[in-house]
mmCIF file of C-alpha atoms in Angstrom:
data_model
loop_
_atom_site.group_PDB
_atom_site.id
_atom_site.type_symbol
_atom_site.label_atom_id
_atom_site.label_comp_id
_atom_site.label_asym_id
_atom_site.label_seq_id
_atom_site.Cartn_x
_atom_site.Cartn_y
_atom_site.Cartn_z
ATOM 1 C CA MET O 137 -109.263 39.768 -24.816
ATOM 2 C CA ARG O 138 -107.034 36.407 -25.107
ATOM 3 C CA ALA O 139 -105.019 37.681 -28.220
ATOM 4 C CA VAL O 140 -103.786 40.965 -25.978
ATOM 5 C CA ALA O 141 -102.811 38.842 -23.043
ATOM 6 C CA VAL O 142 -101.002 36.364 -24.565
ATOM 7 C CA VAL O 143 -98.514 39.140 -26.922
ATOM 8 C CA CYS O 144 -98.384 40.952 -23.757
ATOM 9 C CA ILE O 145 -96.698 37.332 -22.125
ATOM 10 C CA LEU O 146 -94.274 37.362 -25.059
ATOM 11 C CA GLN O 147 -93.200 40.969 -24.877
ATOM 12 C CA ARG O 148 -91.925 40.300 -21.499
ATOM 13 C CA TYR O 149 -88.727 38.520 -23.273
ATOM 14 C CA SER O 150 -88.721 41.790 -25.744
ATOM 15 C CA VAL O 151 -85.913 44.819 -25.743
ATOM 16 C CA LEU O 152 -88.678 46.640 -24.621
ATOM 17 C CA PRO O 153 -90.703 44.983 -21.419
ATOM 18 C CA GLY O 154 -93.161 47.714 -21.166
ATOM 19 C CA SER O 155 -94.780 47.971 -24.524
ATOM 20 C CA CYS O 156 -97.113 45.676 -25.546
ATOM 21 C CA MET O 157 -98.437 45.102 -29.175
ATOM 22 C CA LEU O 158 -102.295 44.214 -30.019
ATOM 23 C CA SER O 159 -101.919 40.740 -32.619
ATOM 24 C CA SER O 160 -105.433 38.519 -33.382
ATOM 25 C CA ARG O 161 -102.817 36.084 -35.539
ATOM 26 C CA VAL O 162 -101.320 34.935 -32.197
ATOM 27 C CA ARG O 163 -104.222 32.429 -30.889
ATOM 28 C CA LEU O 164 -103.706 29.823 -27.624
ATOM 29 C CA VAL O 165 -106.361 28.301 -25.227
ATOM 30 C CA PRO O 166 -106.654 30.407 -21.514
ATOM 31 C CA THR O 167 -104.728 27.385 -19.570
ATOM 32 C CA THR O 168 -101.741 27.323 -21.941
ATOM 33 C CA VAL O 169 -101.547 31.244 -21.782
ATOM 34 C CA ARG O 170 -101.815 30.698 -17.355
ATOM 35 C CA LEU O 171 -99.026 28.294 -17.561
ATOM 36 C CA VAL O 172 -96.648 30.201 -19.832
ATOM 37 C CA HIS O 173 -97.510 33.547 -17.516
ATOM 38 C CA SER O 174 -96.555 31.469 -14.162
ATOM 39 C CA MET O 175 -93.530 29.820 -16.116
ATOM 40 C CA ILE O 176 -92.681 34.174 -16.845
ATOM 41 C CA CYS O 177 -93.364 34.917 -13.602
ATOM 42 C CA ASN O 178 -90.991 32.311 -11.642
ATOM 43 C CA SER O 179 -87.882 32.720 -13.787
ATOM 44 C CA SER O 180 -88.085 36.433 -13.710
ATOM 45 C CA SER O 181 -88.085 36.535 -9.782
ATOM 46 C CA SER O 182 -85.778 38.837 -8.382
ATOM 47 C CA PHE O 183 -82.027 38.399 -6.666
ATOM 48 C CA MET O 184 -79.625 40.650 -5.085
ATOM 49 C CA ASP O 185 -75.860 40.814 -5.802
ATOM 50 C CA LEU O 186 -73.923 38.900 -3.437
ATOM 51 C CA LYS O 187 -71.913 41.637 -2.006
ATOM 52 C CA ALA O 188 -74.878 43.242 -0.987
ATOM 53 C CA LEU O 189 -76.576 39.968 0.142
ATOM 54 C CA LEU O 190 -73.645 39.182 2.046
ATOM 55 C CA SER O 191 -73.900 42.811 3.765
ATOM 56 C CA SER O 192 -77.211 41.802 5.017
ATOM 57 C CA LEU O 193 -76.630 38.962 5.932
ATOM 58 C CA ASN O 194 -74.383 40.627 8.617
ATOM 59 C CA ASP O 195 -76.774 43.062 9.566
ATOM 60 C CA PHE O 196 -79.346 39.791 10.920
ATOM 61 C CA ALA O 197 -76.470 38.759 12.745
ATOM 62 C CA SER O 198 -72.662 39.986 12.842
ATOM 63 C CA LEU O 199 -69.788 37.939 12.553
ATOM 64 C CA SER O 200 -68.035 40.397 14.754
ATOM 65 C CA PHE O 201 -70.172 37.813 17.560
ATOM 66 C CA ALA O 202 -68.393 34.642 16.293
ATOM 67 C CA GLU O 203 -65.425 33.134 18.469
ATOM 68 C CA SER O 204 -61.788 34.636 17.636
ATOM 69 C CA TRP O 205 -61.113 30.529 16.394
ATOM 70 C CA ASP O 206 -63.841 30.275 14.287
ATOM 71 C CA ASN O 207 -63.385 30.583 10.393
ATOM 72 C CA VAL O 208 -66.697 32.428 9.623
ATOM 73 C CA GLY O 209 -67.937 34.443 6.683
ATOM 74 C CA LEU O 210 -67.506 33.713 2.995
ATOM 75 C CA LEU O 211 -65.480 31.193 2.465
ATOM 76 C CA VAL O 212 -65.390 30.167 -1.622
ATOM 77 C CA GLU O 213 -66.554 33.100 -3.948
ATOM 78 C CA PRO O 214 -67.023 33.093 -7.799
ATOM 79 C CA SER O 215 -65.608 35.762 -9.575
ATOM 80 C CA PRO O 216 -67.814 38.482 -9.950
ATOM 81 C CA PRO O 217 -70.588 39.854 -10.651
ATOM 82 C CA HIS O 218 -72.479 37.165 -8.796
ATOM 83 C CA PRO O 219 -76.201 37.387 -8.753
ATOM 84 C CA VAL O 220 -78.011 35.240 -5.819
ATOM 85 C CA ASN O 221 -81.547 34.140 -6.835
ATOM 86 C CA THR O 222 -81.285 30.908 -4.662
ATOM 87 C CA LEU O 223 -80.408 30.918 -1.150
ATOM 88 C CA PHE O 224 -79.447 27.132 0.182
ATOM 89 C CA LEU O 225 -79.330 26.310 3.910
ATOM 90 C CA THR O 226 -77.816 23.203 5.398
ATOM 91 C CA ASN O 227 -76.508 22.504 8.658
ATOM 92 C CA ASP O 228 -73.582 20.548 7.502
ATOM 93 C CA LEU O 229 -72.271 20.945 3.573
ATOM 94 C CA THR O 230 -71.351 16.998 2.525
ATOM 95 C CA GLU O 231 -71.203 15.918 -0.753
ATOM 96 C CA GLU O 232 -74.104 14.324 -0.494
ATOM 97 C CA VAL O 233 -75.532 17.792 0.426
ATOM 98 C CA MET O 234 -73.455 19.553 -2.555
ATOM 99 C CA GLN O 235 -75.292 17.515 -5.309
ATOM 100 C CA GLU O 236 -78.508 18.315 -3.679
ATOM 101 C CA ALA O 237 -77.583 21.943 -3.634
ATOM 102 C CA LEU O 238 -76.725 21.868 -7.347
ATOM 103 C CA ARG O 239 -79.756 20.284 -8.576
ATOM 104 C CA LYS O 240 -81.666 22.752 -7.257
ATOM 105 C CA LYS O 241 -80.069 25.871 -8.825
ATOM 106 C CA ALA O 242 -78.039 27.351 -5.798
ATOM 107 C CA ASP O 243 -76.277 30.308 -6.102
ATOM 108 C CA LEU O 244 -75.067 30.237 -2.689
ATOM 109 C CA ILE O 245 -74.810 27.673 0.011
ATOM 110 C CA LEU O 246 -75.005 29.086 3.799
ATOM 111 C CA SER O 247 -73.465 26.411 5.848
ATOM 112 C CA TYR O 248 -73.718 26.514 9.466
ATOM 113 C CA HIS O 249 -70.574 25.188 9.966
ATOM 114 C CA PRO O 250 -67.950 25.714 8.062
ATOM 115 C CA PRO O 251 -66.586 23.224 5.623
ATOM 116 C CA ILE O 252 -63.385 24.901 5.179
ATOM 117 C CA PHE O 253 -61.538 24.748 8.615
ATOM 118 C CA GLN O 254 -58.253 24.182 8.486
ATOM 119 C CA PRO O 255 -56.047 25.606 5.745
ATOM 120 C CA MET O 256 -55.644 23.802 2.559
ATOM 121 C CA LYS O 257 -52.452 23.669 0.787
ATOM 122 C CA CYS O 258 -53.584 22.143 -2.227
ATOM 123 C CA ILE O 259 -57.142 21.623 -3.996
ATOM 124 C CA THR O 260 -57.249 18.148 -5.514
ATOM 125 C CA TRP O 261 -59.663 15.996 -5.973
ATOM 126 C CA LYS O 262 -58.558 13.532 -3.189
ATOM 127 C CA THR O 263 -60.342 14.490 -0.178
ATOM 128 C CA TRP O 264 -63.973 15.275 0.005
ATOM 129 C CA LYS O 265 -63.537 18.993 1.531
ATOM 130 C CA GLU O 266 -61.419 19.620 -1.602
ATOM 131 C CA ARG O 267 -63.955 18.161 -3.754
ATOM 132 C CA LEU O 268 -66.478 20.739 -2.589
ATOM 133 C CA VAL O 269 -64.091 23.522 -2.801
ATOM 134 C CA ILE O 270 -63.649 22.407 -6.861
ATOM 135 C CA ARG O 271 -67.990 21.316 -7.320
ATOM 136 C CA ALA O 272 -68.876 25.154 -5.822
ATOM 137 C CA LEU O 273 -66.221 26.597 -8.247
ATOM 138 C CA GLU O 274 -66.981 24.584 -10.970
ATOM 139 C CA ASN O 275 -70.288 25.640 -11.088
ATOM 140 C CA ARG O 276 -70.189 28.872 -9.772
ATOM 141 C CA VAL O 277 -71.869 28.610 -6.460
ATOM 142 C CA ALA O 278 -70.640 30.570 -3.797
ATOM 143 C CA ILE O 279 -70.448 29.669 -0.102
ATOM 144 C CA TYR O 280 -70.769 30.936 3.479
ATOM 145 C CA SER O 281 -70.448 29.920 7.001
ATOM 146 C CA PRO O 282 -72.007 32.098 10.386
ATOM 147 C CA HIS O 283 -71.427 29.534 12.643
ATOM 148 C CA THR O 284 -70.443 31.145 16.325
ATOM 149 C CA ALA O 285 -71.802 34.063 15.232
ATOM 150 C CA TYR O 286 -75.042 32.633 15.151
ATOM 151 C CA ASP O 287 -74.434 30.542 18.441
ATOM 152 C CA ALA O 288 -74.110 34.190 20.106
ATOM 153 C CA ALA O 289 -77.130 36.169 18.056
ATOM 154 C CA PRO O 290 -80.285 37.253 19.748
ATOM 155 C CA GLN O 291 -82.031 35.039 17.798
ATOM 156 C CA GLY O 292 -79.353 32.477 17.090
ATOM 157 C CA VAL O 293 -79.528 28.535 17.606
ATOM 158 C CA ASN O 294 -78.447 28.576 21.352
ATOM 159 C CA SER O 295 -82.388 31.328 21.530
ATOM 160 C CA TRP O 296 -83.740 28.463 19.233
ATOM 161 C CA LEU O 297 -82.683 25.885 21.618
ATOM 162 C CA ALA O 298 -84.235 27.549 24.556
ATOM 163 C CA LYS O 299 -87.339 27.118 23.233
ATOM 164 C CA GLY O 300 -87.295 23.942 23.725
ATOM 165 C CA LEU O 301 -87.789 24.145 27.776
ATOM 166 C CA GLY O 302 -90.966 25.867 28.572
ATOM 167 C CA VAL O 303 -91.817 29.336 29.322
ATOM 168 C CA CYS O 304 -88.237 30.893 30.503
ATOM 169 C CA THR O 305 -85.924 34.078 31.207
ATOM 170 C CA SER O 306 -82.694 33.876 29.722
ATOM 171 C CA ARG O 307 -79.594 35.314 29.414
ATOM 172 C CA PRO O 308 -75.610 34.272 27.509
ATOM 173 C CA ILE O 309 -73.577 32.604 29.874
ATOM 174 C CA HIS O 310 -70.689 34.414 28.187
ATOM 175 C CA PRO O 311 -72.016 37.684 27.303
ATOM 176 C CA SER O 312 -70.049 39.361 24.436
ATOM 177 C CA LYS O 313 -68.967 42.498 24.091
ATOM 178 C CA ALA O 314 -70.113 45.892 21.628
ATOM 179 C CA PRO O 315 -67.971 45.499 18.399
ATOM 180 C CA ASN O 316 -67.422 49.467 18.066
ATOM 181 C CA TYR O 317 -67.072 51.088 21.326
ATOM 182 C CA PRO O 318 -64.598 52.043 22.274
ATOM 183 C CA THR O 319 -63.520 52.503 18.146
ATOM 184 C CA GLU O 320 -60.217 53.275 19.064
ATOM 185 C CA GLY O 321 -57.132 51.497 20.895
ATOM 186 C CA THR O 322 -56.794 49.441 24.437
ATOM 187 C CA HIS O 323 -55.804 52.281 26.449
ATOM 188 C CA ARG O 324 -56.518 55.109 27.413
ATOM 189 C CA VAL O 325 -53.457 57.614 28.951
ATOM 190 C CA GLU O 326 -54.366 61.221 30.589
ATOM 191 C CA PHE O 327 -51.882 63.653 31.754
ATOM 192 C CA ASN O 328 -51.423 67.259 32.231
ATOM 193 C CA VAL O 329 -48.814 69.767 30.803
ATOM 194 C CA ASN O 330 -48.063 73.171 32.146
ATOM 195 C CA HIS O 331 -46.212 75.180 29.601
ATOM 196 C CA THR O 332 -46.546 75.991 26.192
ATOM 197 C CA GLN O 333 -43.543 74.827 24.958
ATOM 198 C CA ASP O 334 -43.627 71.541 26.574
ATOM 199 C CA LEU O 335 -47.772 70.959 25.104
ATOM 200 C CA ASP O 336 -46.473 71.432 21.649
ATOM 201 C CA GLU O 337 -43.647 68.903 21.649
ATOM 202 C CA VAL O 338 -45.520 66.111 23.995
ATOM 203 C CA ILE O 339 -48.589 66.657 21.364
ATOM 204 C CA SER O 340 -46.217 66.543 18.160
ATOM 205 C CA THR O 341 -44.283 63.607 19.588
ATOM 206 C CA VAL O 342 -47.756 61.370 20.731
ATOM 207 C CA LYS O 343 -48.940 61.939 17.126
ATOM 208 C CA GLY O 344 -45.777 60.840 15.573
ATOM 209 C CA ILE O 345 -46.698 57.296 17.222
ATOM 210 C CA SER O 346 -48.548 54.633 15.536
ATOM 211 C CA ASP O 347 -51.958 53.408 16.485
ATOM 212 C CA VAL O 348 -53.273 56.944 18.800
ATOM 213 C CA SER O 349 -55.241 59.566 18.551
ATOM 214 C CA VAL O 350 -54.882 62.868 20.770
ATOM 215 C CA THR O 351 -57.276 65.380 22.158
ATOM 216 C CA SER O 352 -56.682 67.804 24.701
ATOM 217 C CA PHE O 353 -58.644 70.309 26.563
ATOM 218 C CA SER O 354 -58.545 72.501 29.355
ATOM 219 C CA ALA O 355 -57.987 71.926 32.922
ATOM 220 C CA ARG O 356 -57.385 73.628 35.991
ATOM 221 C CA THR O 357 -54.702 72.219 38.956
ATOM 222 C CA ASP O 358 -54.233 73.663 42.280
ATOM 223 C CA ASP O 359 -55.256 76.872 40.487
ATOM 224 C CA GLU O 360 -53.164 76.647 37.599
ATOM 225 C CA GLU O 361 -54.290 76.184 33.967
ATOM 226 C CA GLN O 362 -53.142 73.333 32.105
ATOM 227 C CA THR O 363 -53.737 71.398 29.771
ATOM 228 C CA ARG O 364 -55.200 67.868 29.979
ATOM 229 C CA ILE O 365 -53.997 65.496 27.033
ATOM 230 C CA SER O 366 -56.094 61.996 26.446
ATOM 231 C CA LEU O 367 -55.455 59.734 24.495
ATOM 232 C CA ASN O 368 -56.455 56.538 22.850
ATOM 233 C CA CYS O 369 -53.938 53.813 21.695
ATOM 234 C CA SER O 370 -53.069 49.838 21.343
ATOM 235 C CA GLN O 371 -51.067 47.741 23.420
ATOM 236 C CA GLN O 372 -48.718 48.217 21.053
ATOM 237 C CA ALA O 373 -48.503 51.574 21.370
ATOM 238 C CA LEU O 374 -48.321 52.145 24.833
ATOM 239 C CA ILE O 375 -45.185 50.933 25.445
ATOM 240 C CA GLN O 376 -43.943 53.455 22.850
ATOM 241 C CA VAL O 377 -45.840 56.550 25.344
ATOM 242 C CA VAL O 378 -44.629 55.164 28.327
ATOM 243 C CA ALA O 379 -41.269 55.248 26.926
ATOM 244 C CA PHE O 380 -41.726 59.123 26.000
ATOM 245 C CA LEU O 381 -43.535 59.775 28.969
ATOM 246 C CA SER O 382 -40.904 58.576 31.066
ATOM 247 C CA GLN O 383 -38.247 60.671 30.278
ATOM 248 C CA ASN O 384 -40.145 63.566 31.963
ATOM 249 C CA ARG O 385 -40.102 62.265 36.098
ATOM 250 C CA GLN O 386 -42.776 65.323 36.469
ATOM 251 C CA LEU O 387 -44.736 65.039 33.498
ATOM 252 C CA TYR O 388 -44.557 60.966 34.357
ATOM 253 C CA GLN O 389 -45.735 60.879 37.786
ATOM 254 C CA LYS O 390 -49.278 62.017 37.114
ATOM 255 C CA THR O 391 -50.042 59.992 34.011
ATOM 256 C CA GLU O 392 -52.863 58.005 34.439
ATOM 257 C CA ILE O 393 -53.587 54.922 32.165
ATOM 258 C CA LEU O 394 -56.688 52.828 31.738
ATOM 259 C CA SER O 395 -57.516 49.660 30.391
ATOM 260 C CA LEU O 396 -60.398 50.190 27.916
ATOM 261 C CA GLU O 397 -62.711 47.422 28.170
ATOM 262 C CA LYS O 398 -66.304 47.039 25.120
ATOM 263 C CA PRO O 399 -69.255 47.184 27.363
ATOM 264 C CA LEU O 400 -70.634 43.907 27.510
ATOM 265 C CA LEU O 401 -74.238 43.032 25.498
ATOM 266 C CA LEU O 402 -76.911 41.508 27.307
ATOM 267 C CA HIS O 403 -78.886 39.440 24.789
ATOM 268 C CA THR O 404 -75.762 38.274 23.002
ATOM 269 C CA GLY O 405 -73.291 35.691 23.534
ATOM 270 C CA MET O 406 -72.236 32.268 23.967
ATOM 271 C CA GLY O 407 -74.602 29.737 25.558
ATOM 272 C CA ARG O 408 -78.003 30.524 27.554
ATOM 273 C CA LEU O 409 -78.860 30.257 31.067
ATOM 274 C CA CYS O 410 -82.405 29.823 31.064
ATOM 275 C CA THR O 411 -84.750 30.400 34.527
ATOM 276 C CA LEU O 412 -87.737 28.335 34.483
ATOM 277 C CA ASP O 413 -91.095 30.119 35.539
ATOM 278 C CA GLU O 414 -92.499 27.368 37.234
ATOM 279 C CA PRO O 415 -89.992 24.853 37.939
ATOM 280 C CA VAL O 416 -90.837 20.778 36.010
ATOM 281 C CA SER O 417 -89.354 17.979 37.034
ATOM 282 C CA LEU O 418 -86.376 16.074 35.603
ATOM 283 C CA ALA O 419 -88.951 13.631 33.629
ATOM 284 C CA THR O 420 -91.122 16.190 32.012
ATOM 285 C CA MET O 421 -88.125 18.610 30.829
ATOM 286 C CA ILE O 422 -86.310 15.126 28.653
ATOM 287 C CA GLU O 423 -90.019 14.743 27.454
ATOM 288 C CA ARG O 424 -89.931 18.415 26.346
ATOM 289 C CA ILE O 425 -86.499 18.772 24.752
ATOM 290 C CA LYS O 426 -87.411 15.012 22.907
ATOM 291 C CA ARG O 427 -90.321 16.657 21.559
ATOM 292 C CA HIS O 428 -88.609 20.373 20.108
ATOM 293 C CA LEU O 429 -85.617 18.411 18.743
ATOM 294 C CA LYS O 430 -87.672 15.215 17.141
ATOM 295 C CA LEU O 431 -85.474 12.493 18.600
ATOM 296 C CA SER O 432 -86.645 9.903 20.389
ATOM 297 C CA HIS O 433 -83.695 9.328 22.590
ATOM 298 C CA VAL O 434 -81.529 11.229 24.636
ATOM 299 C CA ARG O 435 -78.147 10.204 26.631
ATOM 300 C CA LEU O 436 -78.661 11.415 30.151
ATOM 301 C CA ALA O 437 -76.387 11.745 33.366
ATOM 302 C CA LEU O 438 -77.988 11.561 36.441
ATOM 303 C CA GLY O 439 -76.687 14.369 38.795
ATOM 304 C CA VAL O 440 -75.471 12.917 42.048
ATOM 305 C CA GLY O 441 -78.237 12.718 44.474
ATOM 306 C CA ARG O 442 -81.020 13.143 42.035
ATOM 307 C CA THR O 443 -83.960 11.285 40.452
ATOM 308 C CA LEU O 444 -86.161 11.394 37.399
ATOM 309 C CA GLU O 445 -88.609 13.092 39.913
ATOM 310 C CA SER O 446 -86.270 15.776 40.894
ATOM 311 C CA GLN O 447 -87.160 19.255 40.075
ATOM 312 C CA VAL O 448 -85.524 21.551 37.249
ATOM 313 C CA LYS O 449 -85.456 25.189 37.339
ATOM 314 C CA ALA O 450 -82.452 26.437 36.384
ATOM 315 C CA VAL O 451 -81.041 25.354 32.209
ATOM 316 C CA ALA O 452 -77.092 26.292 31.198
ATOM 317 C CA LEU O 453 -77.285 25.189 27.397
ATOM 318 C CA CYS O 454 -74.939 25.331 24.630
ATOM 319 C CA ALA O 455 -75.941 23.915 21.505
ATOM 320 C CA GLY O 456 -73.134 21.359 20.009
ATOM 321 C CA SER O 457 -69.998 20.726 22.091
ATOM 322 C CA GLY O 458 -70.638 23.090 25.020
ATOM 323 C CA SER O 459 -68.217 21.825 27.076
ATOM 324 C CA SER O 460 -65.927 24.692 27.676
ATOM 325 C CA VAL O 461 -69.117 26.979 27.657
ATOM 326 C CA LEU O 462 -71.157 25.380 30.784
ATOM 327 C CA ARG O 463 -68.447 24.514 32.406
ATOM 328 C CA GLY O 464 -69.244 26.164 36.050
ATOM 329 C CA ALA O 465 -72.568 27.369 35.257
ATOM 330 C CA GLU O 466 -74.870 26.994 38.100
ATOM 331 C CA ALA O 467 -77.682 25.565 36.846
ATOM 332 C CA ASP O 468 -79.984 22.098 37.788
ATOM 333 C CA LEU O 469 -79.511 20.670 33.963
ATOM 334 C CA TYR O 470 -76.791 21.004 31.501
ATOM 335 C CA LEU O 471 -77.917 20.708 28.416
ATOM 336 C CA THR O 472 -75.691 20.352 24.657
ATOM 337 C CA GLY O 473 -75.082 17.806 21.676
ATOM 338 C CA GLU O 474 -71.539 16.850 23.367
ATOM 339 C CA MET O 475 -69.528 16.857 26.413
ATOM 340 C CA SER O 476 -66.366 15.498 27.067
ATOM 341 C CA HIS O 477 -67.012 12.146 29.574
ATOM 342 C CA HIS O 478 -64.777 13.798 32.263
ATOM 343 C CA ASP O 479 -66.353 17.268 31.926
ATOM 344 C CA VAL O 480 -70.077 15.181 32.235
ATOM 345 C CA LEU O 481 -68.230 13.621 35.631
ATOM 346 C CA ASP O 482 -67.719 16.630 36.756
ATOM 347 C CA ALA O 483 -70.720 17.987 36.044
ATOM 348 C CA ALA O 484 -72.888 15.305 37.279
ATOM 349 C CA SER O 485 -70.563 14.927 40.971
ATOM 350 C CA GLN O 486 -72.107 18.597 41.510
ATOM 351 C CA GLY O 487 -75.575 17.030 41.431
ATOM 352 C CA ILE O 488 -76.095 18.217 37.821
ATOM 353 C CA ASN O 489 -77.873 16.870 35.794
ATOM 354 C CA VAL O 490 -76.864 16.453 32.347
ATOM 355 C CA ILE O 491 -78.801 16.020 28.385
ATOM 356 C CA LEU O 492 -76.569 15.463 25.858
ATOM 357 C CA CYS O 493 -78.420 14.854 22.665
ATOM 358 C CA GLU O 494 -75.218 14.670 19.503
ATOM 359 C CA HIS O 495 -74.024 17.492 18.319
ATOM 360 C CA THR O 496 -76.133 18.686 15.444
ATOM 361 C CA ASN O 497 -79.257 17.385 16.732
ATOM 362 C CA THR O 498 -79.193 20.409 18.615
ATOM 363 C CA GLU O 499 -78.899 22.923 15.613
ATOM 364 C CA ARG O 500 -80.575 21.713 12.734
ATOM 365 C CA GLY O 501 -83.760 22.192 13.564
ATOM 366 C CA PHE O 502 -82.610 25.911 13.829
ATOM 367 C CA LEU O 503 -82.720 26.221 10.504
ATOM 368 C CA SER O 504 -86.108 26.254 9.732
ATOM 369 C CA ASP O 505 -86.776 29.337 11.718
ATOM 370 C CA LEU O 506 -83.616 30.590 10.531
ATOM 371 C CA ARG O 507 -85.073 30.633 6.687
ATOM 372 C CA ASP O 508 -88.242 32.307 7.999
ATOM 373 C CA MET O 509 -86.426 35.163 9.798
ATOM 374 C CA LEU O 510 -84.460 35.294 6.306
ATOM 375 C CA GLY O 511 -87.000 35.658 4.335
ATOM 376 C CA ALA O 512 -88.550 38.065 6.106
ATOM 377 C CA HIS O 513 -85.285 40.317 6.666
ATOM 378 C CA LEU O 514 -84.533 39.988 2.523
ATOM 379 C CA GLU O 515 -87.402 41.363 1.936
ATOM 380 C CA ASN O 516 -88.541 37.727 0.129
ATOM 381 C CA LYS O 517 -85.787 39.069 -2.575
ATOM 382 C CA ILE O 518 -84.233 35.386 -2.914
ATOM 383 C CA ASN O 519 -85.278 32.488 -2.621
ATOM 384 C CA ILE O 520 -84.142 30.652 0.309
ATOM 385 C CA ILE O 521 -84.757 26.554 0.773
ATOM 386 C CA LEU O 522 -83.950 24.073 3.437
ATOM 387 C CA SER O 523 -81.751 21.134 2.527
ATOM 388 C CA GLU O 524 -83.423 17.353 2.095
ATOM 389 C CA THR O 525 -80.566 15.486 2.791
ATOM 390 C CA ASP O 526 -78.654 16.972 5.492
ATOM 391 C CA ARG O 527 -78.869 14.915 8.898
ATOM 392 C CA ASP O 528 -76.787 13.833 11.860
ATOM 393 C CA PRO O 529 -74.128 11.684 10.861
ATOM 394 C CA LEU O 530 -74.474 9.411 13.851
ATOM 395 C CA HIS O 531 -77.960 6.777 14.200
ATOM 396 C CA VAL O 532 -79.496 5.101 17.324
ATOM 397 C CA VAL O 533 -79.189 0.912 15.884
#
């Protein structure tokens, strides 16, 4: 039994991994056999091609939900093919974190904040962000950032932040719009055409305009058989369509132009407005937030007329920097990482309490949940590890 086990293990390294031969000449103690077998199992763990992994990550949380100003997705790509065995999670990719990722043999770094945001005119050793790119390419490590796509996702950062409030219902403050509907165009133009000859000319002309899709169907108006033309077009194409139709006054006067809006997604979007099942005092809410974020201190601005015993029923929150997202939201409390001084004053003047926890303290704890969710989503095909050196740059002293 001992000899059989050992030779089978050695065959794992051969050209024919499925074969197994007996040999009485190979002799190892059982302890060594188990150790070698363990090492081989670890070294042969599965991996995913980078492109396939990126597709799975987009299925988990679509990059289309990211804000238009953001820089999300694959930021650094080694030459393909690029197999990924180890995915390394961090909130911020600093040089210290990069060193850790290289020590742990990361193939892909998922950095919540994009380390590349402003365009780079050169890649030299002068600045720390340029050095990150150089180190990544030299060591064949890809870099990916989801940022605001994970803010908006139903299972994303803001939903995790809301878990610290207690039992509540929540909805996005600014809901995202469905990315794939309507599939074409920003406007719909509809009108009726009477005569067959006119119909052929009209359809031929509008089909010749870029970014226009045309459909037609029979219609009856004032007991007269007509053809209804419906076309979807872009904003730029709309100008050309209108210019053509305006040449026929009778046709143009009966034209309807509709602005197409994509439907809102109920559970996806920026920020969260949370309504507690049972209101609690502001003091109790502060302790819950500190416990959830593992913080000893937070910054508090009391709303005008409020005290620590004032009741909190509605909380508007936004991980990171929440000024633009929270502004105007009706709530008893604003919770975010940072806000401008004047936005804090504005909220307090309306009787709204404000809790600030520093930017990344409202995000970093999410990565532990993300590790578990991605593990399940990727069916444990790759190793997923969490940075131990990633930390908030600010400290209370």
